[in-house]
Amino acid sequence: MERTIETIEMGEKAMDEIVSLAKRRGFVFQSSEIYGGINGFWDFGPVGVELRRKIKDFWWKRMVYDREDVVGVDTSIIAHPETWKASGHLDCFSDPMVDCKKCKHRFRADELQGPVADSVHGHKPALKKCPDCGGELTEAKQFNLMFQTHVGASQDSTSVAYLRPETCQSIFTQFKNVLTTSRQKIPFGIAQIGKSFRNEITPRNFIFRSREFEQMELEFFIRPTEAEGKKWYEYWKAERLKWFYDLGIKKESLRQREHAKDELAHYARACVDVEYNFPIGWSELEGIADRSNYDLSQHMKFSKKDLQYFDDEAKEKYVPAVVECSVGVDRTFLTILCDAFAKDKVEGEERIVMRFAPHIAPFQAAVFPLSRKLALPAHILEKDLRKHFQTDFDDIGSIGKRYRRHDEIGTPFCITYDFQSEEDKKVTVRDRDTTKQDRIAIDQAGNYLRDKLRT
Ligand code: GAP
């Protein structure tokens, strides 16, 4: 039977509704909520953790498993403090901070000028008035974003260490070890997924800018010529866009914004932001940069170790250049929530539905017994599907309520085991987006899902 579905246009309140759904359905909770929360930190609930794993697995699949020229690493969060001198973070990784002399609110001076940005480039003079109370603002002070800690028992300046503000620096410092153990030849890449920490002055917009977050970074090492830089920069721009499309993100909500020459970091030859049209406006989702051979050269200088590459074929030695692709797990997570969030009316009844691409949905299928009396055979089916897919068994409340819950967590297929199933050995599969129902043989349920989930 055809069902009528009316789309409801999303208003400006979409972000508030997404935050509320994220909590209600177990995607994201405020960290330490029972103590009043801690600003800039978030916890991921039972449904959220599944979505995060799918994002990371899909990135790793495309960037490492599907390729012969990329290998992975998993490095420590705390590195030797010299790392951060060499990388420039100790001296330059800061944002300009201003305080209101009257209401004491604190702002990033560069943000008082305009759009959301992440990095430290392109400072402009601070505004003189507080946007909250009109009070006078202090002069801008540079505030280093790295979290400090101490290593070992002594708590003095000799034991200071930092939580990494990006995962890539250890990729550079381990370049030689990875090269010799993996037997890769240039061009090749090193990939890593891991936590990063930045003591952001104004963490905000839900998980868009947090103080603890996760990055997925690829450093792709190449010959240090301008032509190679251009070639691989264009290559990775196209690859990364394709990854977002394959995550199911709407093409019209993604764009790439090239940095102007005066916006580039001092080491970068070119840089582009992949931006998404969030409810807060177009904002950075990923940075792709041609970083020249600045990073390896700096680590050579500070460590006094030779990090050059010997090219057997050309019989020459050089410090490789690098094209970097750096994307946040949390920002991708938020993008997927925003992109999937939809409201419509099914037969006149309003619902919220998360239209995740089926392969990244937290659950691929849910199995419902129509009545508790049918729990046993329904459970047998669900356990069987669980071997191959992420599934949920749900026997609480009316079938309508169960559909609502699974629409809100984006389960693409809900399978109902009813009284007739005992006779005809069939179940009803309901499609999340169209709400259309198919009657299929129980022993074909796995094949049916496999077919629908093919990417
Ligand atoms: N290694 C290069 C680097 O870290 P970045 O532009 O500072 O570059 C890369 O960060 C990506 O990391 C951003 O595009 C964003 O997805 C994510 N990211 C950066 N700061 C973040 C924060 N405070 N909260 C959440 N994600 C963040």
Short mmCIF file of C-alpha atoms and ligand atoms in Angstrom, two decimals:
data_model
loop_
_atom_site.label_atom_id
_atom_site.label_comp_id
_atom_site.label_asym_id
_atom_site.label_seq_id
_atom_site.Cartn_x
_atom_site.Cartn_y
_atom_site.Cartn_z
CA MET A 1 0.00 0.00 0.00
CA GLU A 2 1.33 3.45 -0.95
CA ARG A 3 1.59 5.85 2.00
CA THR A 4 1.52 9.61 1.72
CA ILE A 5 4.63 11.31 3.06
CA GLU A 6 4.83 15.10 3.26
CA THR A 7 8.21 16.71 3.82
CA ILE A 8 8.43 19.43 6.50
CA GLU A 9 10.97 22.21 5.83
CA MET A 10 13.60 22.58 8.52
CA GLY A 11 13.71 25.92 10.30
CA GLU A 12 16.50 27.78 12.06
CA LYS A 13 15.77 25.88 15.27
CA ALA A 14 17.15 22.68 13.71
CA MET A 15 20.30 22.73 15.86
CA ASP A 16 18.29 22.89 19.13
CA GLU A 17 16.14 20.01 17.96
CA ILE A 18 19.20 17.97 16.98
CA VAL A 19 20.82 18.56 20.40
CA SER A 20 17.62 17.53 22.14
CA LEU A 21 17.21 14.38 20.03
CA ALA A 22 20.89 13.50 20.56
CA LYS A 23 20.34 13.39 24.30
CA ARG A 24 16.86 11.84 24.24
CA ARG A 25 17.95 8.92 22.08
CA GLY A 26 21.43 8.26 23.47
CA PHE A 27 23.71 9.80 20.85
CA VAL A 28 25.49 12.47 22.94
CA PHE A 29 25.41 13.45 26.62
CA GLN A 30 27.04 16.38 28.32
CA SER A 31 30.17 15.15 30.12
CA SER A 32 29.79 14.93 33.94
CA GLU A 33 26.16 16.00 33.64
CA ILE A 34 25.28 15.06 37.22
CA TYR A 35 27.92 17.57 38.45
CA GLY A 36 26.60 20.34 36.21
CA GLY A 37 28.70 19.45 33.17
CA ILE A 38 32.15 20.58 32.08
CA ASN A 39 32.34 22.98 29.18
CA GLY A 40 33.78 21.61 25.93
CA PHE A 41 33.62 17.91 26.85
CA TRP A 42 31.05 15.37 25.67
CA ASP A 43 30.19 11.71 26.19
CA PHE A 44 28.75 9.46 23.52
CA GLY A 45 25.87 7.15 24.44
CA PRO A 46 24.98 3.64 23.24
CA VAL A 47 23.65 4.81 19.87
CA GLY A 48 26.26 7.57 19.39
CA VAL A 49 29.17 5.24 19.98
CA GLU A 50 27.96 3.00 17.15
CA LEU A 51 27.75 5.93 14.73
CA ARG A 52 31.27 7.06 15.74
CA ARG A 53 32.67 3.58 15.18
CA LYS A 54 31.06 3.42 11.75
CA ILE A 55 32.56 6.79 10.78
CA LYS A 56 36.03 5.73 11.90
CA ASP A 57 35.77 2.27 10.31
CA PHE A 58 34.60 3.77 7.02
CA TRP A 59 37.49 6.26 7.02
CA TRP A 60 40.01 3.51 7.84
CA LYS A 61 38.55 1.26 5.15
CA ARG A 62 38.86 3.89 2.44
CA MET A 63 42.18 5.38 3.56
CA VAL A 64 44.04 2.23 4.65
CA TYR A 65 42.39 -1.10 3.82
CA ASP A 66 41.32 -0.25 0.26
CA ARG A 67 44.80 1.05 -0.66
CA GLU A 68 48.26 -0.41 -1.01
CA ASP A 69 50.05 2.89 -0.47
CA VAL A 70 48.82 3.82 3.04
CA VAL A 71 49.69 2.22 6.39
CA GLY A 72 48.38 3.06 9.87
CA VAL A 73 49.86 3.95 13.25
CA ASP A 74 48.51 4.54 16.73
CA THR A 75 50.81 6.85 18.69
CA SER A 76 50.79 8.16 22.26
CA ILE A 77 48.82 11.26 23.26
CA ILE A 78 51.76 12.68 25.21
CA ALA A 79 54.93 13.06 23.17
CA HIS A 80 58.37 14.47 23.98
CA PRO A 81 57.87 18.23 24.58
CA GLU A 82 60.50 19.05 21.94
CA THR A 83 57.93 17.81 19.40
CA TRP A 84 55.87 20.92 20.07
CA LYS A 85 58.84 23.26 19.83
CA ALA A 86 59.75 21.81 16.46
CA SER A 87 56.17 21.90 15.16
CA GLY A 88 55.75 25.55 16.18
CA HIS A 89 52.86 24.83 18.58
CA LEU A 90 54.68 26.11 21.66
CA ASP A 91 55.29 29.49 20.06
CA CYS A 92 52.37 29.94 17.71
CA PHE A 93 49.41 27.71 18.59
CA SER A 94 47.38 30.44 20.20
CA ASP A 95 44.16 32.34 19.74
CA PRO A 96 43.70 36.02 20.60
CA MET A 97 41.55 36.33 23.73
CA VAL A 98 39.66 39.39 25.03
CA ASP A 99 37.68 39.87 28.25
CA CYS A 100 34.81 42.24 28.91
CA LYS A 101 35.82 44.56 31.73
CA LYS A 102 32.17 44.87 32.81
CA CYS A 103 30.44 41.46 32.53
CA LYS A 104 33.73 39.45 32.51
CA HIS A 105 32.64 37.38 29.51
CA ARG A 106 35.53 36.02 27.46
CA PHE A 107 35.74 35.95 23.65
CA ARG A 108 38.05 34.97 20.84
CA ALA A 109 38.97 38.33 19.35
CA ASP A 110 39.06 36.94 15.80
CA GLU A 111 35.52 35.58 16.23
CA LEU A 112 34.11 38.98 17.07
CA GLN A 113 34.80 39.81 13.42
CA GLY A 114 32.93 37.11 11.62
CA PRO A 115 32.61 33.46 10.67
CA VAL A 116 33.56 30.34 12.60
CA ALA A 117 37.19 29.34 12.08
CA ASP A 118 39.46 26.85 13.81
CA SER A 119 42.95 27.89 13.41
CA VAL A 120 45.27 30.61 14.37
CA HIS A 121 45.72 32.32 11.07
CA GLY A 122 44.62 35.77 9.98
CA HIS A 123 44.22 37.77 13.19
CA LYS A 124 42.40 41.08 12.90
CA PRO A 125 42.25 43.89 15.48
CA ALA A 126 39.77 43.21 18.31
CA LEU A 127 36.43 44.98 18.54
CA LYS A 128 36.27 47.48 21.38
CA LYS A 129 32.76 46.67 22.65
CA CYS A 130 31.40 43.53 24.33
CA PRO A 131 28.70 41.91 22.15
CA ASP A 132 26.82 40.81 25.33
CA CYS A 133 26.66 44.04 27.39
CA GLY A 134 28.37 46.75 25.34
CA GLY A 135 31.12 47.01 27.97
CA GLU A 136 34.72 47.85 27.19
CA LEU A 137 36.97 44.99 26.06
CA THR A 138 40.57 44.40 27.14
CA GLU A 139 43.40 44.35 24.61
CA ALA A 140 43.75 40.97 22.91
CA LYS A 141 46.17 38.55 24.62
CA GLN A 142 47.55 35.47 22.88
CA PHE A 143 46.37 32.33 24.67
CA ASN A 144 48.17 29.04 23.95
CA LEU A 145 45.64 26.28 23.31
CA MET A 146 47.73 23.32 24.44
CA PHE A 147 46.75 21.55 27.68
CA GLN A 148 49.72 21.15 30.01
CA THR A 149 50.45 18.32 32.38
CA HIS A 150 53.48 16.95 34.26
CA VAL A 151 55.18 13.64 33.64
CA GLY A 152 56.60 11.83 36.67
CA ALA A 153 56.65 12.74 40.33
CA SER A 154 58.20 16.20 40.16
CA GLN A 155 55.83 19.03 39.31
CA ASP A 156 58.28 21.64 38.04
CA SER A 157 59.22 23.18 34.72
CA THR A 158 61.44 20.20 33.82
CA SER A 159 58.49 17.79 33.87
CA VAL A 160 56.03 19.82 31.78
CA ALA A 161 54.41 17.93 28.90
CA TYR A 162 51.44 18.58 26.63
CA LEU A 163 48.36 16.71 25.48
CA ARG A 164 48.70 16.63 21.71
CA PRO A 165 46.66 19.31 19.88
CA GLU A 166 46.79 17.27 16.62
CA THR A 167 47.64 13.65 15.91
CA CYS A 168 49.94 14.20 12.93
CA GLN A 169 53.16 15.27 14.66
CA SER A 170 53.98 11.74 15.82
CA ILE A 171 53.43 10.56 12.25
CA PHE A 172 56.32 12.85 11.31
CA THR A 173 58.54 11.86 14.23
CA GLN A 174 57.94 8.14 13.48
CA PHE A 175 58.40 8.60 9.73
CA LYS A 176 61.70 6.68 9.55
CA ASN A 177 60.50 3.77 11.72
CA VAL A 178 57.35 3.37 9.64
CA LEU A 179 59.30 3.64 6.40
CA THR A 180 61.76 0.87 7.31
CA THR A 181 59.21 -1.49 8.86
CA SER A 182 56.50 -1.10 6.24
CA ARG A 183 58.89 -1.13 3.23
CA GLN A 184 56.75 1.50 1.54
CA LYS A 185 58.20 3.70 -1.18
CA ILE A 186 57.35 7.31 -1.90
CA PRO A 187 54.60 8.25 -2.67
CA PHE A 188 52.94 6.65 0.36
CA GLY A 189 50.85 7.71 3.33
CA ILE A 190 50.61 7.18 7.09
CA ALA A 191 47.16 7.33 8.67
CA GLN A 192 46.07 7.73 12.25
CA ILE A 193 42.84 8.10 14.21
CA GLY A 194 43.09 9.42 17.74
CA LYS A 195 42.23 11.93 20.43
CA SER A 196 43.43 15.52 20.32
CA PHE A 197 43.03 18.23 22.93
CA ARG A 198 42.76 21.99 22.62
CA ASN A 199 41.94 24.35 25.45
CA GLU A 200 39.56 26.30 23.22
CA ILE A 201 38.63 29.75 24.55
CA THR A 202 35.02 29.40 23.44
CA PRO A 203 34.01 25.78 22.92
CA ARG A 204 30.52 25.87 21.45
CA ASN A 205 27.88 24.90 18.96
CA PHE A 206 27.36 21.52 20.61
CA ILE A 207 30.19 19.19 19.55
CA PHE A 208 31.37 21.46 16.71
CA ARG A 209 34.24 22.85 18.75
CA SER A 210 35.24 20.83 21.81
CA ARG A 211 38.28 20.72 24.06
CA GLU A 212 38.68 16.96 23.65
CA PHE A 213 37.96 15.55 20.21
CA GLU A 214 39.12 12.93 17.80
CA GLN A 215 40.92 13.43 14.50
CA MET A 216 41.42 11.20 11.46
CA GLU A 217 44.61 12.32 9.75
CA LEU A 218 46.52 11.18 6.71
CA GLU A 219 50.01 12.41 5.93
CA PHE A 220 50.83 11.48 2.34
CA PHE A 221 54.57 11.72 1.64
CA ILE A 222 55.72 12.74 -1.83
CA ARG A 223 58.73 14.05 -3.74
CA PRO A 224 59.25 17.70 -2.70
CA THR A 225 58.61 19.29 -6.09
CA GLU A 226 55.87 21.81 -6.77
CA ALA A 227 54.45 19.65 -9.56
CA GLU A 228 54.09 16.60 -7.29
CA GLY A 229 52.58 18.82 -4.61
CA LYS A 230 49.94 20.10 -7.04
CA LYS A 231 49.16 16.64 -8.41
CA TRP A 232 48.60 14.99 -5.03
CA TYR A 233 46.80 17.99 -3.57
CA GLU A 234 44.22 17.81 -6.39
CA TYR A 235 44.04 14.03 -6.05
CA TRP A 236 43.26 14.16 -2.32
CA LYS A 237 40.74 16.99 -2.72
CA ALA A 238 38.73 14.78 -5.07
CA GLU A 239 39.12 11.61 -2.96
CA ARG A 240 38.00 13.30 0.22
CA LEU A 241 34.90 14.81 -1.35
CA LYS A 242 33.97 11.39 -2.65
CA TRP A 243 34.30 9.96 0.88
CA PHE A 244 31.76 12.47 2.18
CA TYR A 245 29.38 11.70 -0.69
CA ASP A 246 29.70 8.00 0.10
CA LEU A 247 28.87 8.73 3.73
CA GLY A 248 25.56 9.89 2.32
CA ILE A 249 26.09 13.65 2.86
CA LYS A 250 24.04 15.79 0.46
CA LYS A 251 26.25 17.16 -2.31
CA GLU A 252 24.63 20.59 -2.23
CA SER A 253 25.54 20.99 1.46
CA LEU A 254 29.27 20.45 0.87
CA ARG A 255 31.77 22.78 -0.74
CA GLN A 256 35.51 23.30 -0.86
CA ARG A 257 36.92 26.72 0.01
CA GLU A 258 40.50 27.42 -1.06
CA HIS A 259 42.50 29.55 1.39
CA ALA A 260 43.64 32.89 0.06
CA LYS A 261 47.43 33.41 -0.02
CA ASP A 262 47.36 35.63 3.13
CA GLU A 263 45.30 33.03 5.00
CA LEU A 264 47.81 30.21 4.48
CA ALA A 265 49.92 28.94 7.39
CA HIS A 266 53.58 29.86 6.86
CA TYR A 267 54.53 26.29 5.84
CA ALA A 268 51.59 25.60 3.52
CA ARG A 269 51.79 25.89 -0.26
CA ALA A 270 48.02 25.43 -0.60
CA CYS A 271 45.10 24.63 1.68
CA VAL A 272 41.42 23.98 1.17
CA ASP A 273 38.65 23.56 3.73
CA VAL A 274 35.89 21.12 3.05
CA GLU A 275 32.90 23.01 4.43
CA TYR A 276 29.41 21.87 5.35
CA ASN A 277 26.34 24.05 5.49
CA PHE A 278 25.57 23.52 9.22
CA PRO A 279 22.53 25.23 10.82
CA ILE A 280 25.18 27.73 12.11
CA GLY A 281 26.29 28.43 8.52
CA TRP A 282 29.06 27.13 6.23
CA SER A 283 31.88 25.92 8.48
CA GLU A 284 35.03 23.82 8.28
CA LEU A 285 34.70 20.08 8.35
CA GLU A 286 38.11 19.01 7.02
CA GLY A 287 41.37 20.68 6.06
CA ILE A 288 43.45 19.45 3.12
CA ALA A 289 46.89 21.04 2.85
CA ASP A 290 50.06 20.85 0.82
CA ARG A 291 52.44 21.33 3.78
CA SER A 292 55.67 21.21 1.70
CA ASN A 293 58.52 19.49 3.61
CA TYR A 294 58.30 21.87 6.52
CA ASP A 295 57.36 19.30 9.17
CA LEU A 296 60.08 16.73 8.51
CA SER A 297 62.66 19.51 8.09
CA GLN A 298 61.72 20.99 11.47
CA HIS A 299 61.95 17.63 13.23
CA MET A 300 65.33 17.01 11.57
CA LYS A 301 66.53 20.36 12.83
CA PHE A 302 65.33 19.88 16.43
CA SER A 303 66.16 16.16 16.82
CA LYS A 304 69.36 16.28 14.75
CA LYS A 305 68.29 12.98 13.19
CA ASP A 306 68.36 12.36 9.48
CA LEU A 307 64.77 11.96 8.25
CA GLN A 308 65.66 12.08 4.57
CA TYR A 309 64.44 9.51 2.09
CA PHE A 310 66.72 7.75 -0.34
CA ASP A 311 65.09 7.23 -3.72
CA ASP A 312 66.64 4.00 -5.18
CA GLU A 313 65.45 4.65 -8.70
CA ALA A 314 66.46 8.29 -9.01
CA LYS A 315 69.52 7.67 -6.79
CA GLU A 316 68.84 10.83 -4.83
CA LYS A 317 68.21 11.81 -1.22
CA TYR A 318 65.56 14.32 -0.19
CA VAL A 319 63.28 15.43 2.65
CA PRO A 320 59.80 14.38 1.49
CA ALA A 321 56.97 16.87 1.25
CA VAL A 322 53.51 16.02 2.52
CA VAL A 323 49.88 16.47 1.55
CA GLU A 324 47.68 16.26 4.63
CA CYS A 325 43.99 15.39 4.99
CA SER A 326 42.75 16.19 8.50
CA VAL A 327 39.15 15.69 9.58
CA GLY A 328 37.44 15.57 12.97
CA VAL A 329 35.41 12.50 13.95
CA ASP A 330 33.14 14.70 16.08
CA ARG A 331 32.64 17.22 13.31
CA THR A 332 31.82 14.45 10.84
CA PHE A 333 29.42 13.07 13.46
CA LEU A 334 27.69 16.45 13.77
CA THR A 335 27.58 16.80 9.98
CA ILE A 336 25.89 13.42 9.67
CA LEU A 337 23.36 14.30 12.41
CA CYS A 338 22.53 17.63 10.71
CA ASP A 339 22.38 16.12 7.25
CA ALA A 340 20.23 13.14 8.25
CA PHE A 341 17.80 15.05 10.49
CA ALA A 342 14.40 15.36 8.81
CA LYS A 343 10.78 15.84 9.72
CA ASP A 344 7.86 14.63 7.71
CA LYS A 345 4.22 13.59 8.02
CA VAL A 346 3.25 10.00 7.39
CA GLU A 347 -0.51 9.78 6.72
CA GLY A 348 -0.81 13.16 8.45
CA GLU A 349 1.19 12.13 11.52
CA GLU A 350 4.38 14.10 12.18
CA ARG A 351 7.63 12.26 12.85
CA ILE A 352 11.36 12.96 13.18
CA VAL A 353 13.47 10.64 11.08
CA MET A 354 17.25 10.35 10.87
CA ARG A 355 17.92 9.46 7.25
CA PHE A 356 21.41 8.00 7.76
CA ALA A 357 22.95 6.13 4.85
CA PRO A 358 22.09 2.51 5.83
CA HIS A 359 25.74 1.41 6.06
CA ILE A 360 26.58 3.97 8.76
CA ALA A 361 23.31 3.84 10.75
CA PRO A 362 23.89 2.75 14.39
CA PHE A 363 21.63 -0.26 13.82
CA GLN A 364 21.03 -1.69 10.37
CA ALA A 365 17.87 -3.49 11.45
CA ALA A 366 15.52 -3.89 14.40
CA VAL A 367 13.38 -6.96 15.01
CA PHE A 368 9.98 -6.61 16.71
CA PRO A 369 7.70 -9.42 17.88
CA LEU A 370 4.13 -8.20 17.32
CA SER A 371 3.21 -9.63 20.70
CA ARG A 372 5.35 -10.75 23.64
CA LYS A 373 4.01 -14.27 22.93
CA LEU A 374 6.12 -14.21 19.77
CA ALA A 375 9.30 -13.08 21.54
CA LEU A 376 11.10 -16.42 21.24
CA PRO A 377 11.03 -16.92 17.43
CA ALA A 378 11.61 -13.16 16.87
CA HIS A 379 14.63 -13.33 19.14
CA ILE A 380 16.01 -16.33 17.23
CA LEU A 381 15.80 -14.31 14.01
CA GLU A 382 17.43 -11.27 15.60
CA LYS A 383 20.29 -13.34 17.04
CA ASP A 384 20.88 -14.84 13.64
CA LEU A 385 21.01 -11.40 11.95
CA ARG A 386 23.24 -10.09 14.77
CA LYS A 387 26.05 -12.32 13.50
CA HIS A 388 26.32 -10.18 10.37
CA PHE A 389 24.72 -6.80 11.14
CA GLN A 390 24.21 -4.42 14.07
CA THR A 391 20.67 -5.18 15.18
CA ASP A 392 18.30 -4.36 18.01
CA PHE A 393 15.53 -6.43 19.53
CA ASP A 394 12.62 -4.32 20.68
CA ASP A 395 9.45 -5.64 22.32
CA ILE A 396 8.50 -2.61 24.42
CA GLY A 397 5.37 -0.56 23.68
CA SER A 398 3.14 -0.49 20.63
CA ILE A 399 4.55 -1.17 17.17
CA GLY A 400 3.92 2.54 16.36
CA LYS A 401 6.09 3.63 19.32
CA ARG A 402 8.82 1.20 18.31
CA TYR A 403 8.80 2.64 14.77
CA ARG A 404 9.07 6.20 16.21
CA ARG A 405 12.09 5.24 18.32
CA HIS A 406 13.88 3.55 15.45
CA ASP A 407 13.04 6.40 13.03
CA GLU A 408 14.70 8.76 15.51
CA ILE A 409 17.85 6.66 15.77
CA GLY A 410 17.82 6.10 12.02
CA THR A 411 17.37 2.32 11.78
CA PRO A 412 16.76 1.76 8.07
CA PHE A 413 14.82 -1.54 8.36
CA CYS A 414 12.35 -2.69 11.01
CA ILE A 415 11.32 -6.33 10.81
CA THR A 416 8.08 -7.44 12.46
CA TYR A 417 7.42 -11.04 13.38
CA ASP A 418 3.62 -11.51 13.57
CA PHE A 419 1.17 -14.34 14.16
CA GLN A 420 1.06 -15.15 10.46
CA SER A 421 4.84 -15.63 10.48
CA GLU A 422 4.29 -18.92 12.29
CA GLU A 423 2.26 -20.14 9.28
CA ASP A 424 3.91 -18.61 6.21
CA LYS A 425 7.49 -18.36 7.58
CA LYS A 426 7.58 -14.74 6.45
CA VAL A 427 8.15 -11.40 8.19
CA THR A 428 7.28 -7.80 7.32
CA VAL A 429 10.15 -5.40 6.61
CA ARG A 430 9.35 -1.70 6.85
CA ASP A 431 11.58 0.81 5.08
CA ARG A 432 12.43 3.83 7.29
CA ASP A 433 12.30 6.45 4.52
CA THR A 434 9.31 5.38 2.46
CA THR A 435 7.55 3.43 5.27
CA LYS A 436 6.76 0.91 2.52
CA GLN A 437 6.41 -2.67 3.75
CA ASP A 438 7.69 -5.87 2.11
CA ARG A 439 6.77 -9.39 3.11
CA ILE A 440 9.85 -11.59 2.85
CA ALA A 441 10.82 -15.17 3.76
CA ILE A 442 12.45 -15.40 7.20
CA ASP A 443 15.38 -17.38 5.83
CA GLN A 444 15.98 -14.62 3.25
CA ALA A 445 16.12 -11.75 5.78
CA GLY A 446 19.95 -11.71 5.84
CA ASN A 447 20.21 -11.63 2.04
CA TYR A 448 17.56 -8.93 1.85
CA LEU A 449 19.54 -6.69 4.22
CA ARG A 450 22.85 -7.46 2.50
CA ASP A 451 21.34 -6.41 -0.79
CA LYS A 452 19.96 -3.14 0.60
CA LEU A 453 23.19 -2.27 2.41
CA ARG A 454 25.48 -2.68 -0.58
CA THR A 455 27.47 0.56 -1.03
N1 GAP B 1 46.94 18.63 11.54
C1 GAP B 1 46.17 19.71 11.01
C2 GAP B 1 45.10 20.17 11.90
O1 GAP B 1 44.96 19.73 13.03
P1 GAP B 1 43.04 21.82 11.99
O2 GAP B 1 42.37 22.56 10.86
O3 GAP B 1 43.45 22.60 13.18
O4 GAP B 1 44.29 21.08 11.29
C3 GAP B 1 41.67 19.64 11.52
O5 GAP B 1 42.10 20.62 12.43
C4 GAP B 1 40.25 19.20 11.78
O6 GAP B 1 40.11 18.78 13.14
C5 GAP B 1 39.20 20.31 11.62
O7 GAP B 1 38.83 20.46 10.26
C6 GAP B 1 38.06 19.78 12.47
O8 GAP B 1 37.34 18.79 11.75
C7 GAP B 1 38.80 19.10 13.60
N2 GAP B 1 38.91 20.01 14.77
C8 GAP B 1 39.84 20.96 14.99
N3 GAP B 1 39.62 21.57 16.17
C9 GAP B 1 38.51 21.01 16.70
C10 GAP B 1 37.77 21.20 17.90
N4 GAP B 1 38.14 22.07 18.83
N5 GAP B 1 36.66 20.44 18.13
C11 GAP B 1 36.28 19.51 17.21
N6 GAP B 1 36.95 19.28 16.06
C12 GAP B 1 38.05 20.01 15.80
#
